[in-house]
């Protein structure tokens, strides 16, 4: 046991170092791609707080991503172009709207059908999309907003020039790492345990005196906040935002990434984000027909590996250790 | 606009639009009601219908052969539906809902590229499908021109709605389908081949989606992305009418059709927002929709 823990820490250290030195080896293009992977990882991970941990399916997370992105863009183009203010505003805006929507709409999940709630979130996502698409004077309509400035950050001992991708990389990894750490602590706290109890059995959780709705609303709001943050970071690196960001296929992509990686583990969606964006990048440089591969991969996963990459690996590991120590069979999940 | 004749034309436009919506949504609703699957790929069936119609029209050289196209293209789409049901859906009927949703989304992605590959390879994305010559002109309604093809669509829509109603309520197959929607185990015990029934229901849904595509092609043209657009509108119709209720879908489609036409007059660009809000409101206060059964029954 102790051995495997040292191994884990060792692996984590190697991994962290690899992420930090990555921009030294990758060019500007791949550094940007890495930032996009981290953004998608944050999106998928916060989405998984809903599906994997709380057991509610949102088909409209792109709405909060988009709200964050547009809010941050408006702040950066406004009178006080401050990146901290932009990200904060993005989180607050998405958080408030997620809270309002969640407290209004989460009552439906109790009716027992995940599809109803999925439909609601889909409709809301499309509302945000329509507003972004049509409200020319604020959002730039169809064309979106371009030329969003990325201001410098004075850290006292040095200045980060966010226009520079390499500088931005470090800015992004620190923020996203903090966000992921918060999510990690959250799902491993008693709060996270309650969420999982709700996912597993509504009735039992209710009898144990838990107010299911409150927990679900909090979970939905937190997911919204982090989606908003992801949107804010996206705008700052891309310097561009358009309604495409909010279209329902974006929400589907977030779900896809999570399930590809595996929704019943914390790292699953992170792995999914990396795998998916790398496949997409690789294929799109060879062919314009990459979504047919993506669709096939998705179908193969649903049919043969519904637990995702990480879930599948865990099962393999379990099977391996089972053959060695038969007592591990005592553990029975579902 | 403003005068009575103008309003009549607008109402007729709304009904035309409603007929497309109904045909597509009816298939989606039947599939949901019986098989309990929310099929994102239904929009892809609609899109396939439109593109196959485009090819057939050019193959058959189009002299009065539109009616052949009207039959052939939906049958082709129905066959695609059978393949999808047998190979992809059957293995996951017992899987959680989100996996089923995701699988159908995978099909959306694949169909999207297949259409790009076969039909839009030369950078020409929008394929216009001309209506047959007899239906190409327009007729006079209170001194205003109204496209003949729209009238044809309305008549087709009403005939098809009646047929679908008759099929579901009066025919033997229909009673089996309705039985499958409420009591699957019982049906199985009675010796009905439920597997085959599911395949047939899914094929019927795909057929209707394809038919909607063919009918809409002369009005809306065929372009990649039309499936993704229409599926959200269909969800609204199905939810508003009551998940699984075909009659509800008809009424809901008529409502949405009028709202879209008149919403643009009064709310301009934001008319769609209003329709989404309507859907959210209905889901919140009467999740079963206008004609749906109680929630939790499915």
Tab-separated table of N, CA and C in Angstrom, chain B residues 106-261:
chain	number	residue	atom	x	y	z
B	106	UNK	N	-23.669	10.534	-31.424
B	106	UNK	CA	-22.609	9.980	-32.265
B	106	UNK	C	-23.095	9.788	-33.691
B	107	UNK	N	-24.327	9.325	-33.830
B	107	UNK	CA	-24.901	9.138	-35.171
B	107	UNK	C	-25.048	10.495	-35.871
B	108	UNK	N	-25.431	11.524	-35.100
B	108	UNK	CA	-25.528	12.874	-35.681
B	108	UNK	C	-24.198	13.269	-36.317
B	109	UNK	N	-23.112	13.055	-35.572
B	109	UNK	CA	-21.788	13.438	-36.069
B	109	UNK	C	-21.443	12.677	-37.347
B	110	UNK	N	-21.750	11.375	-37.345
B	110	UNK	CA	-21.399	10.557	-38.500
B	110	UNK	C	-22.211	10.983	-39.723
B	111	UNK	N	-23.519	11.128	-39.548
B	111	UNK	CA	-24.368	11.504	-40.685
B	111	UNK	C	-23.936	12.859	-41.241
B	112	UNK	N	-23.585	13.773	-40.331
B	112	UNK	CA	-23.129	15.104	-40.739
B	112	UNK	C	-21.978	14.993	-41.741
B	113	UNK	N	-21.001	14.163	-41.411
B	113	UNK	CA	-19.838	14.023	-42.286
B	113	UNK	C	-20.153	13.236	-43.542
B	114	UNK	N	-20.997	12.229	-43.407
B	114	UNK	CA	-21.373	11.441	-44.590
B	114	UNK	C	-22.030	12.364	-45.612
B	115	UNK	N	-22.863	13.271	-45.124
B	115	UNK	CA	-23.531	14.197	-46.041
B	115	UNK	C	-22.537	15.173	-46.656
B	116	UNK	N	-21.633	15.667	-45.852
B	116	UNK	CA	-20.587	16.547	-46.390
B	116	UNK	C	-19.792	15.806	-47.463
B	117	UNK	N	-19.515	14.541	-47.197
B	117	UNK	CA	-18.675	13.763	-48.106
B	117	UNK	C	-19.368	13.521	-49.437
B	118	UNK	N	-20.622	13.081	-49.369
B	118	UNK	CA	-21.290	12.689	-50.605
B	118	UNK	C	-21.905	13.856	-51.355
B	119	UNK	N	-22.321	14.872	-50.641
B	119	UNK	CA	-23.110	15.902	-51.315
B	119	UNK	C	-22.438	17.267	-51.392
B	120	UNK	N	-21.535	17.551	-50.467
B	120	UNK	CA	-21.016	18.915	-50.448
B	120	UNK	C	-19.515	18.953	-50.672
B	121	UNK	N	-19.035	17.968	-51.405
B	121	UNK	CA	-17.598	17.859	-51.601
B	121	UNK	C	-16.988	19.019	-52.369
B	122	UNK	N	-17.790	19.732	-53.142
B	122	UNK	CA	-17.204	20.761	-53.991
B	122	UNK	C	-17.405	22.159	-53.437
B	123	UNK	N	-17.607	22.224	-52.142
B	123	UNK	CA	-17.701	23.535	-51.518
B	123	UNK	C	-19.050	24.197	-51.703
B	124	UNK	N	-19.940	23.517	-52.410
B	124	UNK	CA	-21.274	24.099	-52.602
B	124	UNK	C	-22.183	23.485	-51.544
B	125	UNK	N	-22.526	24.273	-50.537
B	125	UNK	CA	-23.147	23.674	-49.364
B	125	UNK	C	-24.666	23.616	-49.437
B	126	UNK	N	-25.272	24.649	-50.026
B	126	UNK	CA	-26.727	24.676	-50.047
B	126	UNK	C	-27.226	24.111	-51.369
B	127	UNK	N	-27.993	23.039	-51.292
B	127	UNK	CA	-28.541	22.418	-52.496
B	127	UNK	C	-30.013	22.788	-52.604
B	128	UNK	N	-30.369	23.494	-53.672
B	128	UNK	CA	-31.782	23.825	-53.798
B	128	UNK	C	-32.486	22.722	-54.575
B	129	UNK	N	-33.660	22.406	-54.124
B	129	UNK	CA	-34.474	21.376	-54.761
B	129	UNK	C	-35.714	22.068	-55.325
B	130	UNK	N	-35.825	22.159	-56.642
B	130	UNK	CA	-36.989	22.859	-57.187
B	130	UNK	C	-38.255	22.023	-56.997
B	131	UNK	N	-39.369	22.662	-56.745
B	131	UNK	CA	-40.626	21.916	-56.662
B	131	UNK	C	-41.040	21.472	-58.065
B	132	UNK	N	-41.876	20.455	-58.181
B	132	UNK	CA	-42.319	20.016	-59.505
B	132	UNK	C	-43.052	21.151	-60.216
B	133	UNK	N	-43.034	21.084	-61.556
B	133	UNK	CA	-43.513	22.215	-62.353
B	133	UNK	C	-44.950	22.621	-62.033
B	134	UNK	N	-45.806	21.614	-61.840
B	134	UNK	CA	-47.225	21.937	-61.596
B	134	UNK	C	-47.368	22.740	-60.306
B	135	UNK	N	-46.446	22.497	-59.348
B	135	UNK	CA	-46.573	23.145	-58.042
B	135	UNK	C	-45.672	24.356	-57.909
B	136	UNK	N	-44.999	24.730	-59.014
B	136	UNK	CA	-43.978	25.768	-58.895
B	136	UNK	C	-44.556	27.174	-58.784
B	137	UNK	N	-45.738	27.389	-59.323
B	137	UNK	CA	-46.276	28.749	-59.356
B	137	UNK	C	-46.892	29.186	-58.055
B	138	UNK	N	-47.813	30.118	-58.159
B	138	UNK	CA	-48.522	30.514	-56.949
B	138	UNK	C	-49.981	30.764	-57.297
B	139	UNK	N	-50.819	30.658	-56.302
B	139	UNK	CA	-52.232	30.904	-56.521
B	139	UNK	C	-52.617	32.209	-55.845
B	140	UNK	N	-53.809	32.689	-56.161
B	140	UNK	CA	-54.257	33.950	-55.609
B	140	UNK	C	-55.183	33.733	-54.418
B	141	UNK	N	-54.825	34.338	-53.295
B	141	UNK	CA	-55.728	34.273	-52.148
B	141	UNK	C	-56.017	35.699	-51.723
B	142	UNK	N	-57.236	36.136	-51.918
B	142	UNK	CA	-57.648	37.523	-51.647
B	142	UNK	C	-56.688	38.516	-52.307
B	143	UNK	N	-56.287	38.207	-53.526
B	143	UNK	CA	-55.430	39.147	-54.232
B	143	UNK	C	-53.955	39.077	-53.861
B	144	UNK	N	-53.610	38.163	-52.940
B	144	UNK	CA	-52.201	38.003	-52.600
B	144	UNK	C	-51.692	36.683	-53.172
B	145	UNK	N	-50.486	36.685	-53.706
B	145	UNK	CA	-49.964	35.417	-54.213
B	145	UNK	C	-49.566	34.489	-53.055
B	146	UNK	N	-49.900	33.215	-53.198
B	146	UNK	CA	-49.502	32.220	-52.187
B	146	UNK	C	-48.923	31.032	-52.940
B	147	UNK	N	-47.695	30.616	-52.605
B	147	UNK	CA	-47.041	29.552	-53.377
B	147	UNK	C	-47.892	28.275	-53.411
B	148	UNK	N	-48.062	27.728	-54.600
B	148	UNK	CA	-48.858	26.504	-54.738
B	148	UNK	C	-48.254	25.378	-53.910
B	149	UNK	N	-46.918	25.365	-53.874
B	149	UNK	CA	-46.260	24.272	-53.156
B	149	UNK	C	-46.602	24.291	-51.664
B	150	UNK	N	-46.785	25.510	-51.121
B	150	UNK	CA	-47.175	25.615	-49.708
B	150	UNK	C	-48.531	24.945	-49.493
B	151	UNK	N	-49.433	25.227	-50.446
B	151	UNK	CA	-50.770	24.645	-50.344
B	151	UNK	C	-50.682	23.122	-50.404
B	152	UNK	N	-49.850	22.648	-51.333
B	152	UNK	CA	-49.604	21.217	-51.467
B	152	UNK	C	-49.097	20.637	-50.141
B	153	UNK	N	-48.173	21.355	-49.503
B	153	UNK	CA	-47.631	20.901	-48.217
B	153	UNK	C	-48.726	20.791	-47.162
B	154	UNK	N	-49.580	21.815	-47.127
B	154	UNK	CA	-50.643	21.806	-46.120
B	154	UNK	C	-51.565	20.601	-46.340
B	155	UNK	N	-51.932	20.371	-47.617
B	155	UNK	CA	-52.821	19.238	-47.904
B	155	UNK	C	-52.125	17.922	-47.545
B	156	UNK	N	-50.868	17.779	-47.972
B	156	UNK	CA	-50.096	16.571	-47.629
B	156	UNK	C	-50.064	16.367	-46.122
B	157	UNK	N	-49.775	17.457	-45.397
B	157	UNK	CA	-49.661	17.378	-43.950
B	157	UNK	C	-50.951	16.881	-43.315
B	158	UNK	N	-52.074	17.425	-43.779
B	158	UNK	CA	-53.358	17.029	-43.199
B	158	UNK	C	-53.664	15.563	-43.512
B	159	UNK	N	-53.398	15.169	-44.780
B	159	UNK	CA	-53.628	13.763	-45.155
B	159	UNK	C	-52.757	12.839	-44.302
B	160	UNK	N	-51.480	13.206	-44.182
B	160	UNK	CA	-50.567	12.347	-43.425
B	160	UNK	C	-50.951	12.287	-41.950
B	161	UNK	N	-51.349	13.440	-41.411
B	161	UNK	CA	-51.753	13.453	-39.998
B	161	UNK	C	-52.931	12.511	-39.781
B	162	UNK	N	-53.876	12.545	-40.740
B	162	UNK	CA	-55.030	11.651	-40.630
B	162	UNK	C	-54.589	10.195	-40.720
B	163	UNK	N	-53.693	9.933	-41.677
B	163	UNK	CA	-53.184	8.566	-41.837
B	163	UNK	C	-52.497	8.072	-40.571
B	164	UNK	N	-51.646	8.931	-40.016
B	164	UNK	CA	-50.909	8.535	-38.808
B	164	UNK	C	-51.892	8.274	-37.671
B	165	UNK	N	-52.885	9.173	-37.560
B	165	UNK	CA	-53.887	8.987	-36.514
B	165	UNK	C	-54.611	7.656	-36.721
B	166	UNK	N	-55.029	7.394	-37.954
B	166	UNK	CA	-55.743	6.163	-38.242
B	166	UNK	C	-54.859	4.948	-37.926
B	167	UNK	N	-53.606	5.034	-38.360
B	167	UNK	CA	-52.688	3.922	-38.168
B	167	UNK	C	-52.508	3.604	-36.684
B	168	UNK	N	-52.316	4.655	-35.878
B	168	UNK	CA	-52.046	4.432	-34.453
B	168	UNK	C	-53.304	4.027	-33.683
B	169	UNK	N	-54.437	4.629	-34.042
B	169	UNK	CA	-55.634	4.413	-33.228
B	169	UNK	C	-56.499	3.257	-33.727
B	170	UNK	N	-56.494	3.027	-35.034
B	170	UNK	CA	-57.467	2.088	-35.584
B	170	UNK	C	-56.870	0.782	-36.108
B	171	UNK	N	-55.611	0.824	-36.539
B	171	UNK	CA	-55.077	-0.397	-37.147
B	171	UNK	C	-54.559	-1.354	-36.080
B	172	UNK	N	-54.324	-2.602	-36.482
B	172	UNK	CA	-53.852	-3.619	-35.550
B	172	UNK	C	-52.429	-3.282	-35.086
B	173	UNK	N	-51.605	-2.862	-36.062
B	173	UNK	CA	-50.240	-2.466	-35.709
B	173	UNK	C	-50.238	-1.328	-34.706
B	174	UNK	N	-51.134	-0.395	-34.948
B	174	UNK	CA	-51.218	0.758	-34.056
B	174	UNK	C	-51.535	0.362	-32.638
B	175	UNK	N	-52.468	-0.583	-32.498
B	175	UNK	CA	-52.821	-0.977	-31.132
B	175	UNK	C	-51.648	-1.687	-30.457
B	176	UNK	N	-50.874	-2.444	-31.254
B	176	UNK	CA	-49.670	-3.077	-30.691
B	176	UNK	C	-48.674	-2.017	-30.245
B	177	UNK	N	-48.515	-0.994	-31.092
B	177	UNK	CA	-47.557	0.065	-30.762
B	177	UNK	C	-47.984	0.777	-29.486
B	178	UNK	N	-49.298	1.049	-29.384
B	178	UNK	CA	-49.769	1.733	-28.175
B	178	UNK	C	-49.602	0.830	-26.954
B	179	UNK	N	-49.799	-0.465	-27.172
B	179	UNK	CA	-49.606	-1.396	-26.055
B	179	UNK	C	-48.145	-1.420	-25.629
B	180	UNK	N	-47.247	-1.382	-26.620
B	180	UNK	CA	-45.817	-1.419	-26.307
B	180	UNK	C	-45.410	-0.203	-25.499
B	181	UNK	N	-46.082	0.935	-25.762
B	181	UNK	CA	-45.726	2.163	-25.052
B	181	UNK	C	-46.072	2.069	-23.574
B	182	UNK	N	-47.137	1.325	-23.234
B	182	UNK	CA	-47.507	1.317	-21.822
B	182	UNK	C	-47.174	0.012	-21.104
B	183	UNK	N	-47.257	-1.114	-21.791
B	183	UNK	CA	-47.066	-2.392	-21.100
B	183	UNK	C	-46.194	-3.341	-21.917
B	184	UNK	N	-44.904	-3.096	-21.888
B	184	UNK	CA	-44.019	-3.878	-22.741
B	184	UNK	C	-43.977	-5.351	-22.324
B	185	UNK	N	-43.898	-5.578	-21.012
B	185	UNK	CA	-43.738	-6.946	-20.531
B	185	UNK	C	-44.956	-7.792	-20.896
B	186	UNK	N	-46.122	-7.154	-20.715
B	186	UNK	CA	-47.370	-7.849	-21.025
B	186	UNK	C	-47.392	-8.296	-22.486
B	187	UNK	N	-46.959	-7.358	-23.340
B	187	UNK	CA	-46.971	-7.632	-24.770
B	187	UNK	C	-46.050	-8.808	-25.091
B	188	UNK	N	-44.915	-8.798	-24.413
B	188	UNK	CA	-43.944	-9.871	-24.586
B	188	UNK	C	-44.554	-11.208	-24.191
B	189	UNK	N	-45.264	-11.162	-23.061
B	189	UNK	CA	-45.860	-12.388	-22.544
B	189	UNK	C	-46.949	-12.904	-23.485
B	190	UNK	N	-47.586	-11.988	-24.198
B	190	UNK	CA	-48.631	-12.400	-25.122
B	190	UNK	C	-48.067	-12.974	-26.414
B	191	UNK	N	-46.751	-12.991	-26.500
B	191	UNK	CA	-46.137	-13.626	-27.658
B	191	UNK	C	-45.899	-12.692	-28.829
B	192	UNK	N	-46.013	-11.392	-28.565
B	192	UNK	CA	-45.703	-10.433	-29.634
B	192	UNK	C	-44.192	-10.255	-29.692
B	193	UNK	N	-43.677	-10.194	-30.900
B	193	UNK	CA	-42.245	-9.993	-31.050
B	193	UNK	C	-41.928	-8.520	-30.831
B	194	UNK	N	-41.608	-8.179	-29.574
B	194	UNK	CA	-41.400	-6.773	-29.229
B	194	UNK	C	-40.163	-6.210	-29.924
B	195	UNK	N	-39.157	-7.054	-30.074
B	195	UNK	CA	-37.933	-6.610	-30.750
B	195	UNK	C	-38.246	-6.106	-32.150
B	196	UNK	N	-39.009	-6.916	-32.867
B	196	UNK	CA	-39.374	-6.549	-34.236
B	196	UNK	C	-40.234	-5.287	-34.232
B	197	UNK	N	-41.129	-5.240	-33.259
B	197	UNK	CA	-42.011	-4.079	-33.142
B	197	UNK	C	-41.186	-2.804	-32.943
B	198	UNK	N	-40.190	-2.880	-32.059
B	198	UNK	CA	-39.324	-1.729	-31.824
B	198	UNK	C	-38.639	-1.302	-33.112
B	199	UNK	N	-38.118	-2.292	-33.840
B	199	UNK	CA	-37.440	-1.963	-35.093
B	199	UNK	C	-38.393	-1.255	-36.041
B	200	UNK	N	-39.618	-1.772	-36.118
B	200	UNK	CA	-40.596	-1.186	-37.028
B	200	UNK	C	-40.965	0.238	-36.593
B	201	UNK	N	-41.122	0.413	-35.289
B	201	UNK	CA	-41.456	1.745	-34.783
B	201	UNK	C	-40.336	2.731	-35.095
B	202	UNK	N	-39.117	2.284	-34.879
B	202	UNK	CA	-37.997	3.177	-35.151
B	202	UNK	C	-37.917	3.503	-36.644
B	203	UNK	N	-38.162	2.483	-37.466
B	203	UNK	CA	-38.147	2.699	-38.915
B	203	UNK	C	-39.244	3.680	-39.311
B	204	UNK	N	-40.411	3.538	-38.695
B	204	UNK	CA	-41.514	4.462	-38.974
B	204	UNK	C	-41.119	5.893	-38.603
B	205	UNK	N	-40.493	6.026	-37.439
B	205	UNK	CA	-40.031	7.346	-37.005
B	205	UNK	C	-39.060	7.935	-38.012
B	206	UNK	N	-38.093	7.121	-38.438
B	206	UNK	CA	-37.100	7.590	-39.407
B	206	UNK	C	-37.786	7.949	-40.721
B	207	UNK	N	-38.738	7.116	-41.145
B	207	UNK	CA	-39.483	7.351	-42.378
B	207	UNK	C	-40.168	8.724	-42.330
B	208	UNK	N	-40.829	9.001	-41.201
B	208	UNK	CA	-41.524	10.283	-41.068
B	208	UNK	C	-40.541	11.453	-41.071
B	209	UNK	N	-39.417	11.270	-40.386
B	209	UNK	CA	-38.387	12.306	-40.395
B	209	UNK	C	-37.913	12.576	-41.813
B	210	UNK	N	-37.649	11.502	-42.559
B	210	UNK	CA	-37.202	11.628	-43.947
B	210	UNK	C	-38.256	12.301	-44.806
B	211	UNK	N	-39.504	11.922	-44.579
B	211	UNK	CA	-40.611	12.503	-45.346
B	211	UNK	C	-40.681	14.014	-45.100
B	212	UNK	N	-40.517	14.399	-43.832
B	212	UNK	CA	-40.478	15.829	-43.513
B	212	UNK	C	-39.366	16.515	-44.295
B	213	UNK	N	-38.218	15.845	-44.387
B	213	UNK	CA	-37.084	16.404	-45.118
B	213	UNK	C	-37.386	16.598	-46.589
B	214	UNK	N	-37.997	15.589	-47.199
B	214	UNK	CA	-38.315	15.679	-48.632
B	214	UNK	C	-39.300	16.811	-48.886
B	215	UNK	N	-40.330	16.864	-48.067
B	215	UNK	CA	-41.349	17.902	-48.263
B	215	UNK	C	-40.764	19.302	-48.056
B	216	UNK	N	-39.845	19.410	-47.104
B	216	UNK	CA	-39.299	20.726	-46.782
B	216	UNK	C	-38.244	21.170	-47.789
B	217	UNK	N	-37.630	20.203	-48.478
B	217	UNK	CA	-36.497	20.530	-49.356
B	217	UNK	C	-36.805	21.629	-50.377
B	218	UNK	N	-37.942	21.593	-51.094
B	218	UNK	CA	-38.202	22.660	-52.062
B	218	UNK	C	-38.385	24.036	-51.419
B	219	UNK	N	-38.743	24.058	-50.141
B	219	UNK	CA	-38.957	25.347	-49.478
B	219	UNK	C	-37.685	25.824	-48.800
B	220	UNK	N	-37.072	24.913	-48.060
B	220	UNK	CA	-35.945	25.329	-47.220
B	220	UNK	C	-34.584	24.956	-47.801
B	221	UNK	N	-34.554	24.234	-48.931
B	221	UNK	CA	-33.318	23.729	-49.526
B	221	UNK	C	-32.655	22.717	-48.590
B	222	UNK	N	-31.608	22.092	-49.082
B	222	UNK	CA	-30.896	21.105	-48.276
B	222	UNK	C	-29.502	21.626	-47.982
B	223	UNK	N	-29.133	21.645	-46.716
B	223	UNK	CA	-27.788	22.111	-46.343
B	223	UNK	C	-27.344	21.397	-45.075
B	224	UNK	N	-26.038	21.186	-44.927
B	224	UNK	CA	-25.561	20.541	-43.699
B	224	UNK	C	-25.859	21.466	-42.526
B	225	UNK	N	-26.264	20.938	-41.423
B	225	UNK	CA	-26.602	21.793	-40.287
B	225	UNK	C	-28.103	21.951	-40.136
B	226	UNK	N	-28.861	21.605	-41.200
B	226	UNK	CA	-30.311	21.733	-41.095
B	226	UNK	C	-30.871	20.752	-40.060
B	227	UNK	N	-30.189	19.616	-39.912
B	227	UNK	CA	-30.642	18.620	-38.944
B	227	UNK	C	-30.497	19.108	-37.520
B	228	UNK	N	-29.345	19.749	-37.245
B	228	UNK	CA	-29.105	20.248	-35.889
B	228	UNK	C	-30.089	21.355	-35.546
B	229	UNK	N	-30.439	22.172	-36.567
B	229	UNK	CA	-31.373	23.258	-36.309
B	229	UNK	C	-32.761	22.721	-35.997
B	230	UNK	N	-33.173	21.731	-36.819
B	230	UNK	CA	-34.559	21.298	-36.726
B	230	UNK	C	-34.805	20.468	-35.467
B	231	UNK	N	-33.778	19.780	-34.980
B	231	UNK	CA	-34.018	18.862	-33.873
B	231	UNK	C	-34.437	19.622	-32.615
B	232	UNK	N	-33.868	20.802	-32.426
B	232	UNK	CA	-34.242	21.574	-31.236
B	232	UNK	C	-35.684	22.050	-31.351
B	233	UNK	N	-36.064	22.501	-32.558
B	233	UNK	CA	-37.459	22.908	-32.775
B	233	UNK	C	-38.406	21.732	-32.525
B	234	UNK	N	-37.977	20.546	-32.967
B	234	UNK	CA	-38.809	19.359	-32.777
B	234	UNK	C	-38.975	19.022	-31.310
B	235	UNK	N	-37.898	19.171	-30.551
B	235	UNK	CA	-37.993	18.914	-29.119
B	235	UNK	C	-39.056	19.818	-28.511
B	236	UNK	N	-39.068	21.083	-28.950
B	236	UNK	CA	-40.051	22.027	-28.414
B	236	UNK	C	-41.456	21.524	-28.708
B	237	UNK	N	-41.673	21.120	-29.973
B	237	UNK	CA	-43.002	20.649	-30.357
B	237	UNK	C	-43.397	19.427	-29.543
B	238	UNK	N	-42.465	18.488	-29.411
B	238	UNK	CA	-42.774	17.240	-28.714
B	238	UNK	C	-43.040	17.489	-27.232
B	239	UNK	N	-42.232	18.353	-26.638
B	239	UNK	CA	-42.411	18.649	-25.217
B	239	UNK	C	-43.724	19.385	-24.984
B	240	UNK	N	-43.995	20.368	-25.850
B	240	UNK	CA	-45.212	21.157	-25.715
B	240	UNK	C	-46.441	20.268	-25.880
B	241	UNK	N	-46.389	19.369	-26.848
B	241	UNK	CA	-47.534	18.504	-27.104
B	241	UNK	C	-47.674	17.390	-26.090
B	242	UNK	N	-46.613	17.128	-25.392
B	242	UNK	CA	-46.624	16.004	-24.455
B	242	UNK	C	-45.759	14.895	-25.025
B	243	UNK	N	-44.698	14.541	-24.307
B	243	UNK	CA	-43.776	13.527	-24.807
B	243	UNK	C	-44.534	12.253	-25.140
B	244	UNK	N	-44.385	11.796	-26.364
B	244	UNK	CA	-45.015	10.545	-26.745
B	244	UNK	C	-46.394	10.710	-27.352
B	245	UNK	N	-46.964	11.910	-27.302
B	245	UNK	CA	-48.307	12.101	-27.842
B	245	UNK	C	-48.249	12.684	-29.255
B	246	UNK	N	-48.740	11.920	-30.219
B	246	UNK	CA	-48.682	12.354	-31.614
B	246	UNK	C	-49.731	13.429	-31.883
B	247	UNK	N	-50.906	13.252	-31.265
B	247	UNK	CA	-51.958	14.245	-31.405
B	247	UNK	C	-51.476	15.579	-30.820
B	248	UNK	N	-50.820	15.492	-29.663
B	248	UNK	CA	-50.271	16.696	-29.040
B	248	UNK	C	-49.264	17.375	-29.943
B	249	UNK	N	-48.442	16.572	-30.627
B	249	UNK	CA	-47.438	17.141	-31.517
B	249	UNK	C	-48.104	17.949	-32.626
B	250	UNK	N	-49.250	17.479	-33.107
B	250	UNK	CA	-49.950	18.180	-34.185
B	250	UNK	C	-50.415	19.558	-33.708
B	251	UNK	N	-51.058	19.579	-32.548
B	251	UNK	CA	-51.545	20.851	-31.998
B	251	UNK	C	-50.368	21.774	-31.693
B	252	UNK	N	-49.323	21.203	-31.069
B	252	UNK	CA	-48.164	22.009	-30.697
B	252	UNK	C	-47.494	22.590	-31.934
B	253	UNK	N	-47.411	21.780	-33.007
B	253	UNK	CA	-46.783	22.268	-34.231
B	253	UNK	C	-47.571	23.439	-34.791
B	254	UNK	N	-48.912	23.344	-34.747
B	254	UNK	CA	-49.736	24.461	-35.235
B	254	UNK	C	-49.471	25.722	-34.410
B	255	UNK	N	-49.388	25.546	-33.087
B	255	UNK	CA	-49.128	26.703	-32.219
B	255	UNK	C	-47.773	27.322	-32.535
B	256	UNK	N	-46.743	26.457	-32.596
B	256	UNK	CA	-45.394	26.970	-32.844
B	256	UNK	C	-45.324	27.640	-34.221
B	257	UNK	N	-45.997	27.036	-35.203
B	257	UNK	CA	-46.003	27.619	-36.542
B	257	UNK	C	-46.539	29.044	-36.523
B	258	UNK	N	-47.677	29.250	-35.848
B	258	UNK	CA	-48.250	30.595	-35.773
B	258	UNK	C	-47.356	31.536	-34.970
B	259	UNK	N	-46.805	31.005	-33.874
B	259	UNK	CA	-45.933	31.843	-33.040
B	259	UNK	C	-44.720	32.318	-33.824
B	260	UNK	N	-44.156	31.415	-34.642
B	260	UNK	CA	-42.959	31.809	-35.383
B	260	UNK	C	-43.291	32.895	-36.390
B	261	UNK	N	-44.421	32.724	-37.083
B	261	UNK	CA	-44.790	33.699	-38.106
B	261	UNK	C	-45.138	35.050	-37.487
